[in-house]
Short mmCIF file of C-alpha atoms in Angstrom, two decimals:
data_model
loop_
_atom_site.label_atom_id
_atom_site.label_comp_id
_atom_site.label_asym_id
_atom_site.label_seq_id
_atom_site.Cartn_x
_atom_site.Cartn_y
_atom_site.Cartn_z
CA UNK A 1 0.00 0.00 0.00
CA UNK A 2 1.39 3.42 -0.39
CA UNK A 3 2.04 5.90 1.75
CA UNK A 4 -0.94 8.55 0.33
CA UNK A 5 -3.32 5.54 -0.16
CA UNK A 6 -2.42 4.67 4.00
CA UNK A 7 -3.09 8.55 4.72
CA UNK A 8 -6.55 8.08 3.10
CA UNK A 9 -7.41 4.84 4.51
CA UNK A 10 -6.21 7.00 8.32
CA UNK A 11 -8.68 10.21 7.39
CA UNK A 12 -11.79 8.08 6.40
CA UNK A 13 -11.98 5.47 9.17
CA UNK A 14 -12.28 5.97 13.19
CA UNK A 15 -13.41 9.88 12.60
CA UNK A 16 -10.01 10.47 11.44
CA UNK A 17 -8.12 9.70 14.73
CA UNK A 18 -5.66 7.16 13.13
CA UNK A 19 -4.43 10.10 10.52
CA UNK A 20 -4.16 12.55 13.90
CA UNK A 21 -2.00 9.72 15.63
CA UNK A 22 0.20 9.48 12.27
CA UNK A 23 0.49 13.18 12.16
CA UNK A 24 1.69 13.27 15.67
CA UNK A 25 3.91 10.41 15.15
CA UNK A 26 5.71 11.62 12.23
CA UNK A 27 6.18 15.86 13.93
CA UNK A 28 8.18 17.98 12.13
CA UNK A 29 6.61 16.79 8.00
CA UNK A 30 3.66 18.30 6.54
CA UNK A 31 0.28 16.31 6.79
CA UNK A 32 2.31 13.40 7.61
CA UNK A 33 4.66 13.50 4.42
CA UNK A 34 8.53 12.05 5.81
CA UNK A 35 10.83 13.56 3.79
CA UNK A 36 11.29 11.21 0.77
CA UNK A 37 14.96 11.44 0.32
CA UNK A 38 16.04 11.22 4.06
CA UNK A 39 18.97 8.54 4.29
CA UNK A 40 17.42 5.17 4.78
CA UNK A 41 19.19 2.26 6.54
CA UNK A 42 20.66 -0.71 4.09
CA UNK A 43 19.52 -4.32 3.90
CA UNK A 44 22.69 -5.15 4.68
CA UNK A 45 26.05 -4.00 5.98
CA UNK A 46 27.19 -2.09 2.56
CA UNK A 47 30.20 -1.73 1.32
CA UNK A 48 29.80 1.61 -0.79
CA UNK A 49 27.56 5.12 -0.37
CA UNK A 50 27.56 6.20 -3.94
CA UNK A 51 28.03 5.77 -7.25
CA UNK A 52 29.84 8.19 -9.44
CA UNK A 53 29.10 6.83 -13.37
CA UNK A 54 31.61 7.91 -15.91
CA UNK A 55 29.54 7.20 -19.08
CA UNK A 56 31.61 7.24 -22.75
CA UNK A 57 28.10 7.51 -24.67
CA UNK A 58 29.19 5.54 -28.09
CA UNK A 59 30.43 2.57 -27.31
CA UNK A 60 34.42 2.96 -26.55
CA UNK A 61 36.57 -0.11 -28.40
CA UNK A 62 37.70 -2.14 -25.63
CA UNK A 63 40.14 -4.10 -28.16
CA UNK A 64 41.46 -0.32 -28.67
CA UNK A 65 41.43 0.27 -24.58
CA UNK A 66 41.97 -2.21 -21.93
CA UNK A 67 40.95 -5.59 -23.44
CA UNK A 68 44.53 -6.61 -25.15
CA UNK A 69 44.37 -9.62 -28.06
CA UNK A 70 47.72 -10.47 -28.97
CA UNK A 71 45.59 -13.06 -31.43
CA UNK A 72 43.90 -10.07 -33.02
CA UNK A 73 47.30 -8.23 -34.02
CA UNK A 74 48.94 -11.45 -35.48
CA UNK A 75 45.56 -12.44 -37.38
CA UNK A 76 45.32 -8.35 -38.79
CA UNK A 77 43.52 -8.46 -42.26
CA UNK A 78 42.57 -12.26 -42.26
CA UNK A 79 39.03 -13.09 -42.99
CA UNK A 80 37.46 -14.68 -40.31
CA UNK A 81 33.69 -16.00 -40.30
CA UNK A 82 31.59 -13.76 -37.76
CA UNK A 83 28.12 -14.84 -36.69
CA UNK A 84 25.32 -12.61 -35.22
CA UNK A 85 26.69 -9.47 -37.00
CA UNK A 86 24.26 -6.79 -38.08
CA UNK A 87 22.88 -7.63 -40.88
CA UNK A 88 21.48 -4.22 -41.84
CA UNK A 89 25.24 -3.29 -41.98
CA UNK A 90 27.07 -5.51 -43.76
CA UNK A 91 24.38 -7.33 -45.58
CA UNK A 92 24.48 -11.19 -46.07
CA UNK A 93 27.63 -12.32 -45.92
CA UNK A 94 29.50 -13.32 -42.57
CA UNK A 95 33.09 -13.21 -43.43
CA UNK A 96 34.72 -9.89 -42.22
CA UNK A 97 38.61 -8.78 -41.84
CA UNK A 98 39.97 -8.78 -38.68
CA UNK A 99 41.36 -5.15 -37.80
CA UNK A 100 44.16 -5.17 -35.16
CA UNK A 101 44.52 -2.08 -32.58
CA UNK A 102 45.48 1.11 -33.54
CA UNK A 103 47.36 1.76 -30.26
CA UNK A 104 50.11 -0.36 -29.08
CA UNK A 105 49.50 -1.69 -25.35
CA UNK A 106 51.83 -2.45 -22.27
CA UNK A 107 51.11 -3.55 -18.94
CA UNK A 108 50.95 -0.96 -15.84
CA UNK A 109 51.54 -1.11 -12.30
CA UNK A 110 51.86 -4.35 -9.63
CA UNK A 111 48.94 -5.97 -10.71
CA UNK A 112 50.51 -5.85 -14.45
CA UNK A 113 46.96 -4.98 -16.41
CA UNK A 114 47.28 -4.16 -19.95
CA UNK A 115 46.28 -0.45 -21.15
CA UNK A 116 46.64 1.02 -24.68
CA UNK A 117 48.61 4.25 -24.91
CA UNK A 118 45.00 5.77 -25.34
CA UNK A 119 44.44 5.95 -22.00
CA UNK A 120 48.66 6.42 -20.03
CA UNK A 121 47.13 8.35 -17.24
CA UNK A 122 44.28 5.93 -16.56
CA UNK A 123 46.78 3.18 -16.72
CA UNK A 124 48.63 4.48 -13.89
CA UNK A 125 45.85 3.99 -11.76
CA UNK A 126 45.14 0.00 -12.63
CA UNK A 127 45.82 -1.73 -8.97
CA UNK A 128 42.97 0.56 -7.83
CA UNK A 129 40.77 -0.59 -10.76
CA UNK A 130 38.34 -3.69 -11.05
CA UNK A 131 38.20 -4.59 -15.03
CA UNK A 132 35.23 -6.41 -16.21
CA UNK A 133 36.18 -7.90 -19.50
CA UNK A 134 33.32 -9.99 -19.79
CA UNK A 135 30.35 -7.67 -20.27
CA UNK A 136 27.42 -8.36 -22.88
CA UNK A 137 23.87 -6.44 -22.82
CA UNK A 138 20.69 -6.01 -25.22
CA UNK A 139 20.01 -4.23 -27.66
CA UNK A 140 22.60 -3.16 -31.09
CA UNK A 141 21.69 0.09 -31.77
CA UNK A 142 22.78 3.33 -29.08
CA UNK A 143 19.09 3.89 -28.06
CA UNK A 144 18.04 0.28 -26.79
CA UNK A 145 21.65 -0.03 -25.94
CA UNK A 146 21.76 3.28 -23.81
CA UNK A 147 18.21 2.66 -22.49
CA UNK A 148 19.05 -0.40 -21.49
CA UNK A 149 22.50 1.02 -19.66
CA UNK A 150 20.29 2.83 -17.18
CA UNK A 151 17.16 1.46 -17.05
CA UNK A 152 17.53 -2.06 -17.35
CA UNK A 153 14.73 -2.03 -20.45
CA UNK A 154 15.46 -1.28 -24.29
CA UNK A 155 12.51 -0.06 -24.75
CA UNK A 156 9.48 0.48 -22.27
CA UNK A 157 9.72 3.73 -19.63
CA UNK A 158 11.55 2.36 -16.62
CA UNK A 159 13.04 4.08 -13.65
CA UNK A 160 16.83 4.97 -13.83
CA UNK A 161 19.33 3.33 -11.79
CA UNK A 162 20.29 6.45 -10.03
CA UNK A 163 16.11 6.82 -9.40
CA UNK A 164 16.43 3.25 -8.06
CA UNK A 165 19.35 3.98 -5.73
CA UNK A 166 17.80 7.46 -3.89
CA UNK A 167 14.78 5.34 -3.74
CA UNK A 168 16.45 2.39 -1.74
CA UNK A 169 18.92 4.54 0.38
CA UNK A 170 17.52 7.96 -0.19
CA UNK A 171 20.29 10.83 0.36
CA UNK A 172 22.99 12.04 2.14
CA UNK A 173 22.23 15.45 2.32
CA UNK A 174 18.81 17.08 2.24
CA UNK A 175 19.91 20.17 0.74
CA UNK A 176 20.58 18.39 -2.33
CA UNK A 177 19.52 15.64 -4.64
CA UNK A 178 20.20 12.49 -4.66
CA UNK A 179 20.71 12.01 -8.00
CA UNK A 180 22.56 14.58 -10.14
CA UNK A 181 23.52 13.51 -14.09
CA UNK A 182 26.34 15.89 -14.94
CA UNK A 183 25.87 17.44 -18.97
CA UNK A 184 23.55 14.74 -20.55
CA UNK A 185 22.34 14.88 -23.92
CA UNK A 186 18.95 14.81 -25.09
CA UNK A 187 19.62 12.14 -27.68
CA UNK A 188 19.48 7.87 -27.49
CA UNK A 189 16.99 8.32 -24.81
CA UNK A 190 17.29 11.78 -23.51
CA UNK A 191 15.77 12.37 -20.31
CA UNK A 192 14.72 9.01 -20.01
CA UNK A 193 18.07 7.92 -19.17
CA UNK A 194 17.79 9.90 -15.91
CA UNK A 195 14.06 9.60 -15.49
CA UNK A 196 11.94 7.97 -12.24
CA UNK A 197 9.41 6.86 -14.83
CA UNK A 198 6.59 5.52 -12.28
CA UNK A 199 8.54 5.94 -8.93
CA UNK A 200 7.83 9.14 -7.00
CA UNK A 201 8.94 12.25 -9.06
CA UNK A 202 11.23 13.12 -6.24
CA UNK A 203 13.55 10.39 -7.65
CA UNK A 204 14.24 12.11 -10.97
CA UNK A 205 17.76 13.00 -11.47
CA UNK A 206 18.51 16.61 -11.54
CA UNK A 207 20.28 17.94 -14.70
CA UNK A 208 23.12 20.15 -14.55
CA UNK A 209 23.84 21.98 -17.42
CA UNK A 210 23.54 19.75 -21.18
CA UNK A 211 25.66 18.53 -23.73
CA UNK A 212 26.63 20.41 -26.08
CA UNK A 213 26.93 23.82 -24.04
CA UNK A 214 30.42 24.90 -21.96
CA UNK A 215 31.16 23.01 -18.85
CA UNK A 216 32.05 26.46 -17.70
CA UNK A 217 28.09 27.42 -17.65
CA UNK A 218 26.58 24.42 -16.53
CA UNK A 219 24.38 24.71 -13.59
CA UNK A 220 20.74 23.98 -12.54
CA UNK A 221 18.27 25.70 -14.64
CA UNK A 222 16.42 28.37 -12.86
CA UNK A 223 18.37 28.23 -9.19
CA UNK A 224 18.73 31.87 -8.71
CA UNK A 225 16.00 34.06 -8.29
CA UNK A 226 17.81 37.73 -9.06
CA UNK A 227 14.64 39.54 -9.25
CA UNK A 228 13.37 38.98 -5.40
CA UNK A 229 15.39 39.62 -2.46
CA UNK A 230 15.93 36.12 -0.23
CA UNK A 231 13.63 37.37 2.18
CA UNK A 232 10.74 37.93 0.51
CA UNK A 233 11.17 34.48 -2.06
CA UNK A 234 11.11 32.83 1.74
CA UNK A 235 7.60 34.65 2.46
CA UNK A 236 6.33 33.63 -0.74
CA UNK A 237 7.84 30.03 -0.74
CA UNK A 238 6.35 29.78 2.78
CA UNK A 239 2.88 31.01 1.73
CA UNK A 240 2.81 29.02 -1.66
CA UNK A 241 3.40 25.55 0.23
CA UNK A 242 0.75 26.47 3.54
CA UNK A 243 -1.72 26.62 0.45
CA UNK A 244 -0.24 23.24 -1.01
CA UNK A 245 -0.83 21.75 2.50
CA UNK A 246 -4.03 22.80 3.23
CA UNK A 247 -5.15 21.77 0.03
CA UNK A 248 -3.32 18.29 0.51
CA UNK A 249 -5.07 17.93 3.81
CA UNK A 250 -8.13 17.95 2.28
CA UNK A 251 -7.71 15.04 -0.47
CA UNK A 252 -4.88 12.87 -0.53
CA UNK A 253 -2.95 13.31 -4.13
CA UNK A 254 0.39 11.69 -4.75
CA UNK A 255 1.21 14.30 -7.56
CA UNK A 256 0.50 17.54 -5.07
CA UNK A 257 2.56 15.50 -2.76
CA UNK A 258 5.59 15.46 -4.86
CA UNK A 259 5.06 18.78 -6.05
CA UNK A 260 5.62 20.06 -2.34
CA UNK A 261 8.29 17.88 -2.06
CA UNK A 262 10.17 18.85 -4.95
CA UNK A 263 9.53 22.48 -3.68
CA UNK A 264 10.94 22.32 -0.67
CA UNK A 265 13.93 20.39 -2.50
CA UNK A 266 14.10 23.30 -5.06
CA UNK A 267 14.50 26.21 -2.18
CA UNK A 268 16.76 24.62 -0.47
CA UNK A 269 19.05 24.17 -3.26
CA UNK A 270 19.48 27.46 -3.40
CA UNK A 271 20.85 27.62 -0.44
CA UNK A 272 23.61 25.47 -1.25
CA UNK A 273 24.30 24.16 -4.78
CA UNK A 274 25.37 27.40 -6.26
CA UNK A 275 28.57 27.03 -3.73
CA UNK A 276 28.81 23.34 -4.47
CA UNK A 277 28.44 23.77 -8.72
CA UNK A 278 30.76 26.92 -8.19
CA UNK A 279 34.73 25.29 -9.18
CA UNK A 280 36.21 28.69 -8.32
CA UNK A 281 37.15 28.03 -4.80
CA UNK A 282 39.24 25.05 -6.11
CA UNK A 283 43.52 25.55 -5.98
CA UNK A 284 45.31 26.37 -9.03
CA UNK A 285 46.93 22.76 -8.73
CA UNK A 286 43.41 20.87 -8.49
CA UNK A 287 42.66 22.59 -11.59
CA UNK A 288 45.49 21.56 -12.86
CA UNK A 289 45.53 18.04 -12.25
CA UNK A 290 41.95 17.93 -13.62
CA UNK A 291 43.24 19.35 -16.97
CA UNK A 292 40.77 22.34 -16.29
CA UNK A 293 42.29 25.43 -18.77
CA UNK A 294 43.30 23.09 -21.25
CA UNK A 295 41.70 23.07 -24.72
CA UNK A 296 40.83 19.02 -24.85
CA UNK A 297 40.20 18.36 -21.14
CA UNK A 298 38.56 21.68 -19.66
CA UNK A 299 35.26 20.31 -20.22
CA UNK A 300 35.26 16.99 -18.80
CA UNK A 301 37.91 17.82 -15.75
CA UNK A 302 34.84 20.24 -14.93
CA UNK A 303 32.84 17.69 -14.91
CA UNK A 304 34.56 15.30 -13.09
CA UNK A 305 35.57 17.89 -10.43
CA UNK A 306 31.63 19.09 -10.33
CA UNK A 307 31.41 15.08 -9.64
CA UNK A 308 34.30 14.76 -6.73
CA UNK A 309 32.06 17.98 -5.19
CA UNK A 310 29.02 16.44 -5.11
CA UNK A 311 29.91 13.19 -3.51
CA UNK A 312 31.92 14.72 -0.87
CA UNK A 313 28.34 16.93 -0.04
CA UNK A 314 26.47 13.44 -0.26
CA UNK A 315 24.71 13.55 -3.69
CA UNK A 316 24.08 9.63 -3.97
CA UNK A 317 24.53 8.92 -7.84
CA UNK A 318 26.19 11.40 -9.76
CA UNK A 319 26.66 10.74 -13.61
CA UNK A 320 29.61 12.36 -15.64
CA UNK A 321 28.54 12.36 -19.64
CA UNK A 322 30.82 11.73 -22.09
CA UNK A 323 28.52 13.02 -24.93
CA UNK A 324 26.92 15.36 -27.62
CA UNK A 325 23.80 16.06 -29.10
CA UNK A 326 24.66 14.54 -32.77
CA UNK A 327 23.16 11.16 -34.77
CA UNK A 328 26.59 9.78 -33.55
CA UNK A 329 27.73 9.23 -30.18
CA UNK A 330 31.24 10.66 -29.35
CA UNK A 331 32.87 7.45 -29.21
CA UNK A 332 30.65 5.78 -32.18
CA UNK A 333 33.07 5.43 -34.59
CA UNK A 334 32.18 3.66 -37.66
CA UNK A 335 34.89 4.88 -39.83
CA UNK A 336 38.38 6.75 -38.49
CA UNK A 337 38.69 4.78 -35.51
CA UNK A 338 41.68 6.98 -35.24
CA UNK A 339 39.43 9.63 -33.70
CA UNK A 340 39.11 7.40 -30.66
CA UNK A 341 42.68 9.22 -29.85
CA UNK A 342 40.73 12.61 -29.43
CA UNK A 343 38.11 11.41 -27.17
CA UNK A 344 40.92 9.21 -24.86
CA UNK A 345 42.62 12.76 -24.42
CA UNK A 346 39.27 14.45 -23.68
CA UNK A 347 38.83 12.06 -20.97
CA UNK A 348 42.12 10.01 -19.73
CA UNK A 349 43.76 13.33 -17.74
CA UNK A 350 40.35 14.20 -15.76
CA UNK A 351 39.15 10.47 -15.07
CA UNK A 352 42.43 9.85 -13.67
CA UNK A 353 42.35 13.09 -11.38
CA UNK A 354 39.04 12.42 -9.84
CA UNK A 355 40.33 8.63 -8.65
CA UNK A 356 43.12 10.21 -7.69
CA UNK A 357 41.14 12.69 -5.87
CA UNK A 358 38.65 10.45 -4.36
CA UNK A 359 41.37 8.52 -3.00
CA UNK A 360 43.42 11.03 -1.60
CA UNK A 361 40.69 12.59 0.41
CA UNK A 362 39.65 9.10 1.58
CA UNK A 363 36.29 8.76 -0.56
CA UNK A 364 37.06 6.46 -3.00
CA UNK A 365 37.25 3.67 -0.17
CA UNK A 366 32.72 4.14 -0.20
CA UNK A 367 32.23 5.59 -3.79
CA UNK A 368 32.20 3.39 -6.80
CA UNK A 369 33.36 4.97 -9.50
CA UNK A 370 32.12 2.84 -13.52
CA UNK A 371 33.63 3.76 -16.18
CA UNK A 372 32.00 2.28 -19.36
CA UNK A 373 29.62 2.52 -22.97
CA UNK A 374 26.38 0.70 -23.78
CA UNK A 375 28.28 -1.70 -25.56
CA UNK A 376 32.11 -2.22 -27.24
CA UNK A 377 33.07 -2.60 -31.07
CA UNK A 378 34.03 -5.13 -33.17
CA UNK A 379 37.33 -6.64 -33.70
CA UNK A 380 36.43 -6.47 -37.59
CA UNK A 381 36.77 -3.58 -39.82
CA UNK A 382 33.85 -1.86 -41.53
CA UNK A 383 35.10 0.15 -44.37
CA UNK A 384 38.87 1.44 -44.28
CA UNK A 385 39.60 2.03 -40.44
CA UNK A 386 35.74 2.01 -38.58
CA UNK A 387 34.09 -0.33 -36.37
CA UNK A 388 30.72 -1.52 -35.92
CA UNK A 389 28.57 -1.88 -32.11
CA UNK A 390 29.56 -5.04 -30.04
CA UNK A 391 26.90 -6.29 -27.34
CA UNK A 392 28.23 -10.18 -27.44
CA UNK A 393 31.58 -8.56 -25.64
CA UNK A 394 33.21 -5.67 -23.95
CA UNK A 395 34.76 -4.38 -21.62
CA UNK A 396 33.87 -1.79 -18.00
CA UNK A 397 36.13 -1.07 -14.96
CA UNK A 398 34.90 -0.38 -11.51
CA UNK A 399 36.88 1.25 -8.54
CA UNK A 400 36.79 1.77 -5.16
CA UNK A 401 33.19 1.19 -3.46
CA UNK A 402 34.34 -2.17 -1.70
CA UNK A 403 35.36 -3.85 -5.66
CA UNK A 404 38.71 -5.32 -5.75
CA UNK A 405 41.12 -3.69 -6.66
CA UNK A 406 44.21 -4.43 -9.60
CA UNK A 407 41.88 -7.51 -10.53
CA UNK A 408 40.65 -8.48 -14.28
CA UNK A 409 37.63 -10.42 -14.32
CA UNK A 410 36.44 -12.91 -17.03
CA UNK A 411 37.09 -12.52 -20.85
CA UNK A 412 36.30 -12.82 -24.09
CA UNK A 413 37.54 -14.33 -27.10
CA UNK A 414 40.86 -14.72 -28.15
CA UNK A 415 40.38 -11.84 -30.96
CA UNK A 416 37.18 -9.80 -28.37
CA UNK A 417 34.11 -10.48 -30.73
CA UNK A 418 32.48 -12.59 -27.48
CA UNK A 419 32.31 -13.19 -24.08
CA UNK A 420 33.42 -16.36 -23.14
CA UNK A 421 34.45 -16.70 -19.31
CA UNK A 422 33.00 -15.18 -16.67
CA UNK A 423 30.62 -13.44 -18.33
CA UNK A 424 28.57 -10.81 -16.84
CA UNK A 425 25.23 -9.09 -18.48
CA UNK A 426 24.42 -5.79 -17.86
CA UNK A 427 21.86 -7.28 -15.36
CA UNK A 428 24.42 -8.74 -13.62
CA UNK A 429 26.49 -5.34 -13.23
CA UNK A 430 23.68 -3.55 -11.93
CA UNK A 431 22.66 -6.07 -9.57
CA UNK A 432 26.07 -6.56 -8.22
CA UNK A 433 26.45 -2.69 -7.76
CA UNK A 434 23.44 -2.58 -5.94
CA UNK A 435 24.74 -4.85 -3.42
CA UNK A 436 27.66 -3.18 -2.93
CA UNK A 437 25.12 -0.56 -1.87
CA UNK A 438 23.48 -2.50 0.42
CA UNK A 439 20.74 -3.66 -1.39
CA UNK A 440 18.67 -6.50 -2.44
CA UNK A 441 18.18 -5.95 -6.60
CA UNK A 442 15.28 -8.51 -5.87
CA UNK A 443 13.84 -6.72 -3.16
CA UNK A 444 14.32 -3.26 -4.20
CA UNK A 445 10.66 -3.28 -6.40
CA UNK A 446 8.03 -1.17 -6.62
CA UNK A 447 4.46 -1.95 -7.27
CA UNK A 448 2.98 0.14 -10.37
CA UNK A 449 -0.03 -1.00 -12.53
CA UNK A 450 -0.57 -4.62 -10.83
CA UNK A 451 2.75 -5.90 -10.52
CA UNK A 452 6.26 -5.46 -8.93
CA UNK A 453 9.07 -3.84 -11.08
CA UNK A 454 13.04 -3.65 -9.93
CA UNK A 455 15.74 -2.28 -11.79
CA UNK A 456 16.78 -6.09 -13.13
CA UNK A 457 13.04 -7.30 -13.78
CA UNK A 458 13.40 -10.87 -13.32
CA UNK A 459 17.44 -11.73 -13.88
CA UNK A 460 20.60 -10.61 -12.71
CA UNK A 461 22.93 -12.08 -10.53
CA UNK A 462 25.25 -10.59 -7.66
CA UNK A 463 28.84 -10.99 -8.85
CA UNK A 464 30.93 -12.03 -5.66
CA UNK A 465 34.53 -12.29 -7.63
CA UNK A 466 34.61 -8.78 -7.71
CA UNK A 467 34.46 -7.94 -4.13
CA UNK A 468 37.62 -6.54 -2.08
#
């Protein structure tokens, strides 16, 4: 039952007493509304607080990256017999030429894990990261793909997995929401990639700036009021929600309820996110390291800094985007692969930074931090120098968050067109994140239109290999 449906069940039996008893009960909320997004105890003893999701919208070439195929460089330019390829593509026939990396790789710190030269600074940072070269997901094309990424459905309206986490755990901080997505684009799913769908609208994440626009100007739309004095928004914000009140006391509506609740969010943002969204406070060395003043990694070291900010005020899922408004991802590239190089230098410096960061300000020990596409590429060529979208196998890396660390799980093929050991669906990875959380991927559900829905619908499993 939920809670508005219990507050009308209280008001229309025993004269009302049992909604005067809940009132009392819950002092200090409005006609017995809790705040939705106060911190709420896990199932179990967790291992992480948040998740900070470093998404390369595209699909990033693992065989380019961190997944290295000696078998692949030997075997460049053979024709090798491919099955499940996209048809629509390549047409009928199956036989493709293997294209070897463009980047040379070498191994990197104690644990030894191979990184291409696309990502050096990354690769310094490899005994503190959790590869998962095993991954497969639905869907071929970026939409179903990137859907499926954070909703766990290619194509019906589903609840993100940052609305699933501040529904489980709620926040850290109720100044703030608990789920902020960092520049997203409006494209291969738009604001359904960061959308509550049916939960409670309270869940939705909260967009700062878009993709597409400078990292310099991204903020919350509308958070300052420079028209009004503060004084006299807080008379009118205090008058505007006695009316909501009064008129929720008088019939029990679950959308006035989240309007108040996403009101009294709002106003008390802008108390404090301008100072947290506000990088100016930040040394001239933090900058630095972040790559911030720097033609290709100003953008995303704002980001990622924004990012490092926001967990260390308690934001519980914050999502960095790697991405653009056009018909092609950032990373999608079908032909000039060598292009790749221009996104890895976009990215490597400030992705590095924030781990380093996180670490040295003793965060990254309860913050996952996933770095990853919607899917890889192929180990085939199409045309001269392009590759096409790989689902069957690819690779992610975790960090921190209780994963473990300078460890390489699973693998695919010996040229990376499949997964063939340990393999791990994108079910999987969600449902193994959400324990790290402290929570139950079967029991975190929600009833909506007859039934019980959860971020994994009726699969995933809880990886244990890649605990600490």
């Amino acid at each position: 039952m939920m809670c508005s449906d219990r507050r009308q069940f209280l008001k229309t039996t025993g004269c009302g007493f049992g909604s005067l008893a809940l009132n009392a009960m819950l002092s200090g909320t409005a006609q017995g509304n809790s705040n939705p997004l106060a911190p709420q105890p896990p199932l179990f003893p967790a291992r992480a607080k948040r998740i900070i999701f470093l998404f390369m919208s595209g699909g990033p070439s693992h065989v380019d990256s961190f997944d290295y195929k000696p078998d692949l460089i030997k075997s460049n330019g053979k024709g090798f017999d491919f099955v499940g390829v996209r048809k629509t593509t390549f047409g009928k026939k199956s036989e493709r030429k293997l294209l070897k990396p463009l980047w040379d790789f070498k191994q990197y710190g104690e644990s030894g894990q191979w990184v291409s030269e696309l990502f050096p600074h990354i690769g310094k940072h490899v005994d503190d990261l959790c590869f998962i070269h095993s991954m497969h997901t639905e869907g071929v094309a970026h939409g179903p793909s990137t859907l499926f990424l954070h909703t766990g459905a290619t194509n019906l309206v589903r609840p993100s997995m940052g609305s699933w986490v501040t529904y489980g755990l709620g926040t850290e901080n109720e100044n703030l929401p608990g789920f902020v997505t960092i520049m997203p684009s409006s494209s291969k799913g738009g604001p359904r990639n960061y959308s509550n769908a049916f939960l409670p609208a309270i869940h939705q994440g909260t967009s700062v700036g878009r993709a597409g626009l400078p990292a310099s100007k991204a903020t919350i739309r509308n958070l300052n009021n420079t028209h009004l004095p503060h004084d006299v928004q807080s008379r009118q914000f205090n008058f505007l929600q006695e009316l909501n009140r009064q008129q929720a006391g008088i019939k029990s509506d679950r959308n006035l309820d989240a309007a108040i609740e996403s009101f009294d969010l709002a106003f008390r943002m802008q108390m404090n996110a301008p100072d947290i969204l506000d990088l100016s406070d930040e040394s001239k060395s933090t900058k630095e390291m972040y790559g911030i003043g720097e033609n290709s990694t100003d953008t995303y070291g704002r980001q990622c800094l924004m990012a490092r900010r926001l967990a260390e005020s308690g934001v519980r899922f914050i999502q960095v985007n790697y991405a653009d408004e056009s018909v092609n991802p950032k990373w999608d590239q079908h032909s000039n692969m060598p292009k790749h190089k221009v996104h890895a230098e976009a990215t490597d410096q400030p992705v590095a930074a924030l781990l380093q960061d996180l670490k040295q300000r003793g965060l990254l020990e309860d913050t996952i931090v996933w770095w990853g596409g919607e899917f890889g590429r192929t180990p085939f060529s199409q045309g001269k120098d392009g590759r096409d979208h790989n689902p069957r196998g690819f690779t992610t890396w975790l960090a921190g968050g209780g994963t473990k660390p300078g460890y390489a799980h699973g693998a695919t093929d010996e040229i990376g067109h499949e997964a063939v050991s340990g393999r791990l669906h994108m079910h999987d990875l969600h449902a193994t994140m959400l324990h790290l959380l402290g929570l139950d991927h079967e029991r975190l559900t929600y009833n909506y239109a007859g039934r019980d829905f959860r971020l994994t619908d009726v699969f995933g499993k809880v990886e244990s290999k890649l605990f600490a």
